[in-house]
Tab-separated table of C-alpha atoms in Angstrom:
chain	number	residue	atom	x	y	z
D	1	MET	CA	20.844	-5.320	-14.118
D	2	ALA	CA	17.243	-5.721	-15.211
D	3	SER	CA	15.835	-3.465	-17.882
D	4	ASN	CA	12.884	-1.206	-17.182
D	5	ALA	CA	10.535	-3.502	-19.113
D	6	GLN	CA	11.536	-6.540	-17.068
D	7	LEU	CA	11.279	-4.588	-13.834
D	8	GLY	CA	7.844	-3.320	-14.844
D	9	LYS	CA	6.658	-6.861	-15.592
D	10	LEU	CA	7.929	-8.054	-12.232
D	11	ILE	CA	6.173	-5.227	-10.382
D	12	LEU	CA	2.974	-5.911	-12.327
D	13	ILE	CA	3.069	-9.629	-11.503
D	14	ILE	CA	3.644	-8.904	-7.816
D	15	ALA	CA	0.808	-6.342	-7.749
D	16	ILE	CA	-1.621	-8.767	-9.420
D	17	ALA	CA	-0.644	-11.564	-7.013
D	18	VAL	CA	-1.166	-9.303	-3.987
D	19	PHE	CA	-4.514	-8.144	-5.369
D	20	PHE	CA	-5.813	-11.684	-5.880
D	21	TYR	CA	-4.536	-12.808	-2.471
D	22	TYR	CA	-6.286	-9.872	-0.780
D	23	PHE	CA	-9.455	-10.331	-2.853
D	24	PHE	CA	-9.656	-14.024	-1.934
D	25	TRP	CA	-8.977	-13.202	1.729
D	26	VAL	CA	-11.651	-10.483	1.987
D	27	ALA	CA	-14.321	-11.376	-0.574
D	28	ILE	CA	-14.314	-15.162	-0.854
D	29	LEU	CA	-12.854	-16.731	2.298
D	30	PRO	CA	-15.437	-15.348	4.766
D	31	PHE	CA	-18.280	-16.901	2.747
D	32	MET	CA	-16.707	-20.333	2.260
D	33	LEU	CA	-18.290	-23.035	4.386
D	34	ILE	CA	-15.097	-24.589	5.680
D	35	ASP	CA	-13.927	-25.381	9.191
D	36	GLU	CA	-11.420	-23.272	11.095
D	37	GLY	CA	-8.956	-26.163	11.005
D	38	ASN	CA	-8.935	-26.342	7.211
D	39	PRO	CA	-5.450	-25.936	5.692
D	40	ILE	CA	-6.699	-23.154	3.390
D	41	ARG	CA	-7.282	-20.903	6.398
D	42	SER	CA	-3.683	-21.370	7.520
D	43	PHE	CA	-2.520	-19.246	4.560
D	44	PHE	CA	-4.487	-16.197	5.737
D	45	PRO	CA	-4.366	-14.138	8.943
D	46	PRO	CA	-7.590	-13.324	10.836
D	47	LEU	CA	-10.092	-11.213	8.915
D	48	LYS	CA	-9.738	-8.180	11.202
D	49	TYR	CA	-6.262	-7.604	9.765
D	50	ALA	CA	-7.744	-7.388	6.266
D	51	PHE	CA	-9.036	-3.943	7.166
D	52	ILE	CA	-6.402	-2.775	9.648
D	53	VAL	CA	-3.322	-3.357	7.463
D	54	PRO	CA	-4.526	-1.380	4.380
D	55	THR	CA	-5.708	1.429	6.644
D	56	VAL	CA	-2.312	1.706	8.318
D	57	PHE	CA	-0.482	1.602	4.968
D	58	GLY	CA	-2.881	4.202	3.548
D	59	VAL	CA	-2.306	6.586	6.454
D	60	ILE	CA	1.475	6.145	6.152
D	61	PHE	CA	1.304	6.696	2.370
D	62	LEU	CA	-0.843	9.828	2.622
D	63	GLY	CA	1.321	11.143	5.456
D	64	GLY	CA	4.423	10.622	3.337
D	65	ILE	CA	2.860	12.498	0.426
D	66	ALA	CA	1.857	15.334	2.769
D	67	ILE	CA	5.340	15.601	4.303
D	68	PHE	CA	6.944	15.491	0.844
D	69	SER	CA	4.604	18.236	-0.431
D	70	PHE	CA	5.003	20.464	2.627
D	71	TYR	CA	8.792	20.125	2.503
D	72	HIS	CA	8.966	21.181	-1.136
D	73	ILE	CA	6.491	24.017	-0.686
D	74	TRP	CA	8.429	25.241	2.347
D	75	SER	CA	11.792	25.049	0.539
D	76	PHE	CA	10.309	26.895	-2.464
D	77	THR	CA	8.978	29.697	-0.261
D	78	GLN	CA	12.315	29.920	1.577
D	79	LYS	CA	14.186	30.285	-1.731
D	80	SER	CA	11.767	32.893	-3.035
D	81	THR	CA	11.891	34.968	0.193
D	82	SER	CA	15.707	34.829	0.275
D	83	LYS	CA	15.824	36.068	-3.347
D	84	THR	CA	13.529	39.020	-2.560
D	85	LYS	CA	15.617	39.991	0.505
D	86	CYS	CA	18.808	40.024	-1.561
D	87	ALA	CA	17.312	42.208	-4.278
């Protein structure tokens, strides 16, 4: 079992790698003067996905936070109303 420090380093390394991959894909690759058949382009999907994928993940993330918050607010209000009815 990995310790928290090792797990944190692994997550940090993965996050940095994803950031640099995305940065190269969005900020550098479109301005490089290379052909479509170049092997570098085979490592990256079409540029339209560079904006669609983060948008979809962002909507899912914010929706998850909203559902989590609404569930806990609803359960808190249900507990507080059941306590006042019993009293």
